[in-house]
Coordinates of C-alpha atoms in Angstrom, one line a residue:
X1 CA -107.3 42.1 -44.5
X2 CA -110.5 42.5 -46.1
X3 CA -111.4 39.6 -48.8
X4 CA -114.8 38.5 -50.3
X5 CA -116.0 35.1 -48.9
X6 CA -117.5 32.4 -50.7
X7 CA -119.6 31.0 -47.8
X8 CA -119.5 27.6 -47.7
X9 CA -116.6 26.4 -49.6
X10 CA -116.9 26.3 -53.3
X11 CA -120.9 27.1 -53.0
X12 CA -121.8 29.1 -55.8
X13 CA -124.7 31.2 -55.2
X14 CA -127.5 32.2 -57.5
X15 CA -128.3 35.4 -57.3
X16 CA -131.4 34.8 -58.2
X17 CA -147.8 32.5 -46.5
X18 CA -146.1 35.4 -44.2
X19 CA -148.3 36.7 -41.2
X20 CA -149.4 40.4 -40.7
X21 CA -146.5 42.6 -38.3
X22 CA -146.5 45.6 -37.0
X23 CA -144.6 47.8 -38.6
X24 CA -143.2 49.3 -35.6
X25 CA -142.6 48.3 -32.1
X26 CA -143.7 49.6 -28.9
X27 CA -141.7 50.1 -25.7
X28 CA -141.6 47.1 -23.6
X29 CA -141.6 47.6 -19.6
X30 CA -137.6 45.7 -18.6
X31 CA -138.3 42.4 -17.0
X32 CA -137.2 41.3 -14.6
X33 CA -113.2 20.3 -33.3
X34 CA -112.6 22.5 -36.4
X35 CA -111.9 19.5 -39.3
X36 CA -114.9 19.5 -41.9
X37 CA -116.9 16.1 -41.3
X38 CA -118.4 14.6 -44.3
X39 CA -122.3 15.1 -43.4
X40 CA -123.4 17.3 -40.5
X41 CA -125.9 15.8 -38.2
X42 CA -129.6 17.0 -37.6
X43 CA -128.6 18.5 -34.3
X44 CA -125.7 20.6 -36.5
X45 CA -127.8 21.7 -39.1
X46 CA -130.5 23.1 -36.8
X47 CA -127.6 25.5 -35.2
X48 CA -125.7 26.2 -38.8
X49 CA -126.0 29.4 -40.4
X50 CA -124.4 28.6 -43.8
X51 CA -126.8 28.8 -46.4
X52 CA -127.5 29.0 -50.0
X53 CA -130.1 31.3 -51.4
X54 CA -131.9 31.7 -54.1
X55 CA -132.9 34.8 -55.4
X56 CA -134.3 33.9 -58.4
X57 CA -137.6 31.3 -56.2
X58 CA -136.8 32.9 -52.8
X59 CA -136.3 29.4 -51.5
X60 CA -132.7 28.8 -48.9
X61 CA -131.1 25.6 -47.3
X62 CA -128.7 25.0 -45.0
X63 CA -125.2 24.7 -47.2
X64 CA -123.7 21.2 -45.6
X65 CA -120.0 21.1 -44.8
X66 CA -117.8 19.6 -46.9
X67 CA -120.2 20.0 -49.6
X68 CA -120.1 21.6 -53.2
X69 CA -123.4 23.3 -54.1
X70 CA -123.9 24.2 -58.1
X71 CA -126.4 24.3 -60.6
X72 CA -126.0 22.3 -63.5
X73 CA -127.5 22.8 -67.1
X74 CA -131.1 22.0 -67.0
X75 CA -131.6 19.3 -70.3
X76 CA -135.2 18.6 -71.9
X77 CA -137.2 15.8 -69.6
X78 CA -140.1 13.5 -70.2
X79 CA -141.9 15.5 -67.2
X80 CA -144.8 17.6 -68.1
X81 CA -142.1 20.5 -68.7
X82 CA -138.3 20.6 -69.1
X83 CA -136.8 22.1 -65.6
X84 CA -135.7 25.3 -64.9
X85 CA -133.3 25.0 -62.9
X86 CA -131.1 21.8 -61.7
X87 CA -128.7 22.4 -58.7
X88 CA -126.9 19.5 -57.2
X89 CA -125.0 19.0 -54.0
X90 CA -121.7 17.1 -54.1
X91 CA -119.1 15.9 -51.7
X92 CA -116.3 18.3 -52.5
X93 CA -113.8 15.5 -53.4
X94 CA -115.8 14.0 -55.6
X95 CA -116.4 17.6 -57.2
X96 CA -112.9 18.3 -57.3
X97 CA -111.9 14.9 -59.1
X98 CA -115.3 15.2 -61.4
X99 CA -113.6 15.3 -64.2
X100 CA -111.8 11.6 -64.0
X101 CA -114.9 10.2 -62.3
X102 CA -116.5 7.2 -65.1
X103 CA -120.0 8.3 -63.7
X104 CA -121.8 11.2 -61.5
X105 CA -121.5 9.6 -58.1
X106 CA -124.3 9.4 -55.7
X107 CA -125.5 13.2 -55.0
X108 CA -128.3 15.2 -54.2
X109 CA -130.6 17.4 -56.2
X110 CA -133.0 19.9 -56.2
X111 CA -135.0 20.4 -59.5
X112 CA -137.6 23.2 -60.0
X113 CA -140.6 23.3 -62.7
X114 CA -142.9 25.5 -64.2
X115 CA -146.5 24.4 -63.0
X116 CA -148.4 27.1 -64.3
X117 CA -151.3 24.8 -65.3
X118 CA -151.2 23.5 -61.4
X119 CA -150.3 19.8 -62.4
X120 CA -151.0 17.4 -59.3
X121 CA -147.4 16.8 -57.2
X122 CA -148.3 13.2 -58.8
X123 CA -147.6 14.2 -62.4
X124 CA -144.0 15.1 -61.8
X125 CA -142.8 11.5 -60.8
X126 CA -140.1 9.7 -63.2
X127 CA -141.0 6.8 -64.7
X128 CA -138.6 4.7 -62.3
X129 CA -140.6 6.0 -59.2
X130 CA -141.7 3.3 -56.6
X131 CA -146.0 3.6 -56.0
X132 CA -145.0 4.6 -52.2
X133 CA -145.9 7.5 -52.3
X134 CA -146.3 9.2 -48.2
X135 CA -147.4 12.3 -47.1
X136 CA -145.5 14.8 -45.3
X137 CA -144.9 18.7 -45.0
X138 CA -141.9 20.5 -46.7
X139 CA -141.4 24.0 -46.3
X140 CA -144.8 24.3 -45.1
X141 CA -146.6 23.0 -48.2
X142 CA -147.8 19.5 -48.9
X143 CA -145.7 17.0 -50.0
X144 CA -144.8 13.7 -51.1
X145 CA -142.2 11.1 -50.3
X146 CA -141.3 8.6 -52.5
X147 CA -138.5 6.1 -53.4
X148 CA -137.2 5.6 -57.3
X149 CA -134.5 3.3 -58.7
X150 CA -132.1 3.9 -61.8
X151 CA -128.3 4.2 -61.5
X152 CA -128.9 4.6 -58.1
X153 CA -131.4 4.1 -55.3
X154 CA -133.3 7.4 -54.4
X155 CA -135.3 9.1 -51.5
X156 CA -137.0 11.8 -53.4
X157 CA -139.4 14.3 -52.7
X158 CA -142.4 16.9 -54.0
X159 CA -143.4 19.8 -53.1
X160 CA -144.9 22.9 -55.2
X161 CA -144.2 27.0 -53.9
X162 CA -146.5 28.7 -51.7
X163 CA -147.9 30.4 -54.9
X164 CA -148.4 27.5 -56.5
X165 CA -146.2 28.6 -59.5
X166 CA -143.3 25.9 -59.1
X167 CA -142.8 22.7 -58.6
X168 CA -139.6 21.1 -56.7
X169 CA -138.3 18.0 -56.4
X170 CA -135.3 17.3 -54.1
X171 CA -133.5 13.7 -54.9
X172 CA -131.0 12.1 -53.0
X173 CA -129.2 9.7 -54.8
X174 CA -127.3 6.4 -52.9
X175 CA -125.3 3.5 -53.2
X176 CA -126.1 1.8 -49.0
X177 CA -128.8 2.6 -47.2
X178 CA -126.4 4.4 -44.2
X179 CA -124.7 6.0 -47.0
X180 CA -123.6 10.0 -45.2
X181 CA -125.8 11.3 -48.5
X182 CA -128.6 10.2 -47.4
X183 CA -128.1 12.4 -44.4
X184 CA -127.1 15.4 -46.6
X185 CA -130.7 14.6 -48.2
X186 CA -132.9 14.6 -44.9
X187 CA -131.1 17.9 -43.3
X188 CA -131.4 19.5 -47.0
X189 CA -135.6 18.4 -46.8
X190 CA -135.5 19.5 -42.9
X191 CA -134.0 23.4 -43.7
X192 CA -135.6 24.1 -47.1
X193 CA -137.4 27.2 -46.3
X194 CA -139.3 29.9 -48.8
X195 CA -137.9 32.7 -46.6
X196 CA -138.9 35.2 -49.2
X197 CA -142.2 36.1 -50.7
X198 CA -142.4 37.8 -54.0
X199 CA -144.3 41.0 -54.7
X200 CA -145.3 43.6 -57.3
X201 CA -143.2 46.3 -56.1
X202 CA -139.8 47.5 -57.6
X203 CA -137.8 45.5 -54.7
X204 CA -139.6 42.4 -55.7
X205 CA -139.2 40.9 -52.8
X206 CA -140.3 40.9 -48.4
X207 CA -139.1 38.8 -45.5
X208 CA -141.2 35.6 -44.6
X209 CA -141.3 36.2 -41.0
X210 CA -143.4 32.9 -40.5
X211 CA -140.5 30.6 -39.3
X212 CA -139.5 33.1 -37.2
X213 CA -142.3 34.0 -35.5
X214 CA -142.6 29.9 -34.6
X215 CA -139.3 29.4 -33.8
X216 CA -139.9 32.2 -30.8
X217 CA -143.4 31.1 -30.0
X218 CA -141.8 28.3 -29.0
X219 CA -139.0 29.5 -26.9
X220 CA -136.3 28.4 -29.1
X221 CA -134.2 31.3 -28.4
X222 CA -131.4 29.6 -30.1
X223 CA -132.9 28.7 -33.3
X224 CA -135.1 32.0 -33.6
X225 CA -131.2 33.6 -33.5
X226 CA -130.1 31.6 -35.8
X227 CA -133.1 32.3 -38.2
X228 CA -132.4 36.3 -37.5
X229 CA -128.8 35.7 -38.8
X230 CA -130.4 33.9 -41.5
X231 CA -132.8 36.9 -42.5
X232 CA -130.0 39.3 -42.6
X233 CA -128.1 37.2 -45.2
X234 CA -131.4 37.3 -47.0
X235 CA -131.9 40.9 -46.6
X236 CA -127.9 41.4 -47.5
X237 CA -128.8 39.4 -50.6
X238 CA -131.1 41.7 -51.7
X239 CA -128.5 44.2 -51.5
X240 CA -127.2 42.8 -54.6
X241 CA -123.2 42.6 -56.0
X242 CA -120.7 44.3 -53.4
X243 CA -123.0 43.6 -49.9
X244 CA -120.7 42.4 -47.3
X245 CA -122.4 42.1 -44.1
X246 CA -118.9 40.4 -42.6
X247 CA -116.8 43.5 -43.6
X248 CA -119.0 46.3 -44.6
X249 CA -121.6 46.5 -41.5
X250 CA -121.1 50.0 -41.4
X251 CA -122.5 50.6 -44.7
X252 CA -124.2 47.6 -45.2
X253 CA -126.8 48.0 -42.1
X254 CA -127.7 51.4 -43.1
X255 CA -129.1 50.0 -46.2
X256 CA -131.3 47.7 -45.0
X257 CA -135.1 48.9 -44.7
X258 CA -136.2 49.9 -41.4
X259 CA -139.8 47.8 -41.6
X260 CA -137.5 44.7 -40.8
X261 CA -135.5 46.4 -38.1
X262 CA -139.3 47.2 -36.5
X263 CA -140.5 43.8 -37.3
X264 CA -137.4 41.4 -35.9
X265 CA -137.4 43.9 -32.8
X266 CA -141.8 43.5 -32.1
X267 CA -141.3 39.5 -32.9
X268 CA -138.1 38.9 -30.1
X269 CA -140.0 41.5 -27.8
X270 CA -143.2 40.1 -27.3
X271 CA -142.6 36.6 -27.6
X272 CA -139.3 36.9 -24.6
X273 CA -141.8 40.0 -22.7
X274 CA -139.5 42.8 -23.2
X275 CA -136.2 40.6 -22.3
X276 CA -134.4 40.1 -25.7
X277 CA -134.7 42.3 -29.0
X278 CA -133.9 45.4 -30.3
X279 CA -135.7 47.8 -27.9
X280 CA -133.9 45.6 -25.1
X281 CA -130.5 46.0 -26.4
X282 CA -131.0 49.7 -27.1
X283 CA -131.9 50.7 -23.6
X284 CA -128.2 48.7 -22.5
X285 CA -126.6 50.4 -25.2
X286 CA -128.0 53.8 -24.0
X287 CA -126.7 53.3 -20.1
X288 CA -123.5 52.9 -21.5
X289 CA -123.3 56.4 -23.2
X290 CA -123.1 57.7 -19.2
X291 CA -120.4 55.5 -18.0
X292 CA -117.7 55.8 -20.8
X293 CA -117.2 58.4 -23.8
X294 CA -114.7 56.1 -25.5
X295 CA -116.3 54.5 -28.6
X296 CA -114.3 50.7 -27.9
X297 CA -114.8 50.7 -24.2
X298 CA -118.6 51.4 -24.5
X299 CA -119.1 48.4 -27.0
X300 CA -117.4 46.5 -24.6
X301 CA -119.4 47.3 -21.7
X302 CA -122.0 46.9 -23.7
X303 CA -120.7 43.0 -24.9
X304 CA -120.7 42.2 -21.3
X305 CA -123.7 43.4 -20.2
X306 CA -125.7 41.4 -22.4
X307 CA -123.3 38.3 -22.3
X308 CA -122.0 38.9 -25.4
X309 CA -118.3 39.2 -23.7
X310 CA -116.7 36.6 -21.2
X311 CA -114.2 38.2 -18.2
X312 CA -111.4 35.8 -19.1
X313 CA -109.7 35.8 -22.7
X314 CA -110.2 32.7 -24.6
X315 CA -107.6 30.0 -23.5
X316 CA -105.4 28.7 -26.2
X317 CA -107.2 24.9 -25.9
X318 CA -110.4 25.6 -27.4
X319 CA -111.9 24.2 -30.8
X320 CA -110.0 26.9 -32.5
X321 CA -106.3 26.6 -31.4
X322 CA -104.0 29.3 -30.6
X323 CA -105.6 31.5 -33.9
X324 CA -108.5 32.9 -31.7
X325 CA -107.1 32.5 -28.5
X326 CA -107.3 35.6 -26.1
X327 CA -110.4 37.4 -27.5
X328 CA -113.0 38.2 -24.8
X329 CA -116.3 37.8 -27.3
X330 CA -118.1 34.6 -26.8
X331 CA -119.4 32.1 -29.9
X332 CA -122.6 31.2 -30.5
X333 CA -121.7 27.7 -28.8
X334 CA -121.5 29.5 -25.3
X335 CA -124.5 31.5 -25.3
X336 CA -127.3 31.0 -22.6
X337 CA -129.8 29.7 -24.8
X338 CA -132.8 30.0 -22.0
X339 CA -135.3 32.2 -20.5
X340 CA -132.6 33.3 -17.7
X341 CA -130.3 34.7 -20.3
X342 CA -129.1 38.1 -19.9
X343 CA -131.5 41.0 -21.0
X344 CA -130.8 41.8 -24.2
X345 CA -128.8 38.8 -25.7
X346 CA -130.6 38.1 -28.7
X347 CA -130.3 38.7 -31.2
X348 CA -126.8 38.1 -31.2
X349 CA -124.2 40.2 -33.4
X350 CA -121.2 37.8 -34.1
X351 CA -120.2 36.0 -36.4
X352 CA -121.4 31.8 -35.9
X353 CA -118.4 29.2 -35.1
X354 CA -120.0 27.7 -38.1
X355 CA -118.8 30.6 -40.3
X356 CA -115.6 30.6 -38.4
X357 CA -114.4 27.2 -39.1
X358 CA -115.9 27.1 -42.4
X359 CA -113.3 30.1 -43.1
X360 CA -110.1 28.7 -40.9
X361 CA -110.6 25.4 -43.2
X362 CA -110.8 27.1 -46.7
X363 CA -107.7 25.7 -48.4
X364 CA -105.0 27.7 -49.6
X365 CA -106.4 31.0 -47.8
X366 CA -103.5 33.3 -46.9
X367 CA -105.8 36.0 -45.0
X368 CA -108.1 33.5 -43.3
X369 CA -106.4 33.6 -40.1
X370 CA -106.4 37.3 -40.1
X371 CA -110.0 37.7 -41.7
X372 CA -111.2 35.2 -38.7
X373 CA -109.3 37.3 -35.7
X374 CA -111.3 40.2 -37.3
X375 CA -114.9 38.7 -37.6
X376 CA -114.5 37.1 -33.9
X377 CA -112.9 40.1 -32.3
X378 CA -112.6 43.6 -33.9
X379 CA -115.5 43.6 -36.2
X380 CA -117.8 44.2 -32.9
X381 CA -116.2 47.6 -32.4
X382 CA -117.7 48.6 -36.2
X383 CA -121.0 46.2 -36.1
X384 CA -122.5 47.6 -32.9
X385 CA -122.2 51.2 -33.1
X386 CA -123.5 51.3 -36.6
X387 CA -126.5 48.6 -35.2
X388 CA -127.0 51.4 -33.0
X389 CA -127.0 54.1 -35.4
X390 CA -129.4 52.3 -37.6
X391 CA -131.7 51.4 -35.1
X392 CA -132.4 55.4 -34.1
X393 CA -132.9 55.9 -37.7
X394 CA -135.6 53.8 -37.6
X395 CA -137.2 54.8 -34.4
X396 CA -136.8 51.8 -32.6
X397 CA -137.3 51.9 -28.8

């Protein structure tokens, strides 16, 4: 049954320097537990593909589990300029009981500011900020780290936009120094990312491909897929009101712009030589079209020939009980993450076990069970023929 998802429970959304790419890519010669826990750890946030974005500063983070993401109503300040825009980050049973609380509890925050006049980072400290101050990078831009007392102790930290334009402070409030927010605090500093870049034209805004283009300079395979995953939410953002990349593939993909198609597919092929990407997967997907004319067997000869697919069905112990048990698609978790994966691997099409387990855990759900069969199973046989379809549209090969 098809239903909208609010990813990551109770988040609400606002819908709110990149290098040179080609804007095509060239033919490359073939080579050769599910219960939420109260603050993910940094090895789980570098592998979850929840996020909240902005739309409105181009800015996303990785939405923690167990976590209530809102924005709050910005009041005036003593800083240089009243904010914005205030968003805070709560644990979800503190946010659910917030109306009986006696006090805010500990939480953390992300304000933004108009710096127009291009105010030092130093101006936009409260007047309960310690003088220890530390310099570090955020997002890519300068920074400051500094501590600040009041109700509560607070790691806090500045940073402006790659423009210039806007300040941002991110505060995380605590009561013990190994309080779980604190955590919350230093995976929200670790993911913050300006994945967009505003422009002049109608569409406002492109793709930041810089943290990609990293991520597979490195050969972190892994991460650069989950960064891909993480651009297509972007780009199905952008869509605007009714984009449903979970559901609506088939429409969905065939609206996004084929200059990111070209540019995902040049960044995975040259940085892997040829091995993953779109050009990669295309050349599988074409061998297929001589074995098979039926639509659901191709896409699954295509699953297993770039280990997308395992050749036993799921056994009923794994981390998601009998509800997913006998599908043959593979999670994220059981992808080769190295060199020797099988041509044409990444980018992955599925849907994360992050997403999964964030949706078998949303209380009182009465289609989740069926809405997570679909996106682990049957959504495959939609999502990669229309991949396909999209991808000869734009020429890639």
């Amino acid at each position: 049954m098809k239903r909208t998802i609010v990813v990551g429970l109770l988040t609400f959304l606002t819908i709110g320097c990149s290098t040179n790419l080609p804007t095509s890519s060239t033919q490359s010669p073939t080579p050769g537990a599910i219960a939420a826990s109260p603050a993910p750890s940094s090895s789980t946030v570098q592998s979850r593909d929840v996020f909240y974005l902005s739309d409105r500063f181009g800015f996303r983070f990785v939405s923690p589990r167990g976590y209530v993401i809102t924005p709050t109503e910005t009041a005036q300040s003593t800083k240089p300029s009243p904010p914005l825009e205030v968003l805070e980050v709560w644990q979800q049973k503190d946010f659910l009981n917030r109306g009986n609380l006696p006090e805010t509890p500990p939480i953390v925050s992300i304000t933004i500011y108009d710096n127009s006049k291009r105010l030092p980072l130093t101006s936009w400290k409260g007047e309960l900020s310690q003088n220890d101050d530390r310099p570090l990078t955020v997002a890519g831009q300068k920074a400051i780290a500094y501590t600040s007392t009041g109700l509560y102790e607070a790691d806090n930290v500045l940073f402006s936009s790659p423009d210039g334009r806007y300040v941002f402070r991110l505060q995380g409030a605590y009561l013990q120094k190994n309080d779980s927010i604190r955590q919350v605090y230093q995976d929200t500093v670790k993911s913050f990312t300006f994945d967009a870049i505003a422009t002049t034209s109608p569409n406002k805004w492109r793709i930041n491909y810089s943290r990609l283009q990293s991520l597979l300079a490195a050969g972190n395979w892994r991460g650069a897929d989950v960064e891909t995953r993480a651009i297509f939410q972007r780009l199905q953002k952008l869509q605007g009101q009714g984009a449903d990349l979970l559901y609506g593939s088939k429409t969905l993909l065939n609206r996004f712009p084929c200059e990111d198609f070209r540019s995902i597919d040049t960044l995975w092929s040259q940085a892997s030589k040829g091995r993953f990407g779109y050009s990669a997967q295309k050349r599988i997907w074409q061998q297929t079209a001589s074995r098979t004319k039926n639509p659901k067997a191709r896409v699954e000869q295509f699953g297993q020939a770039v280990g997308w697919r395992r050749s036993q069905p799921l056994p009923e112990n794994n981390p998601f009980g009998v509800v997913l048990a006998g599908t043959k698609w593979r999670f994220d978790s059981e992808l080769n993450s190295t060199a020797t994966a099988p041509i044409g691997q990444f980018p992955w099409g599925g849907i994360s076990s992050n997403l999964l387990s964030d949706i078998l855990s949303e209380p009182g759900c009465g289609s989740c069970t069926t809405d997570a069969i679909y996106l682990a199973s049957d959504r495959y046989y939609d999502y990669v023929p229309a991949l396909f379809t999209k991808l000869n549209q734009c020429q890639v090969r």
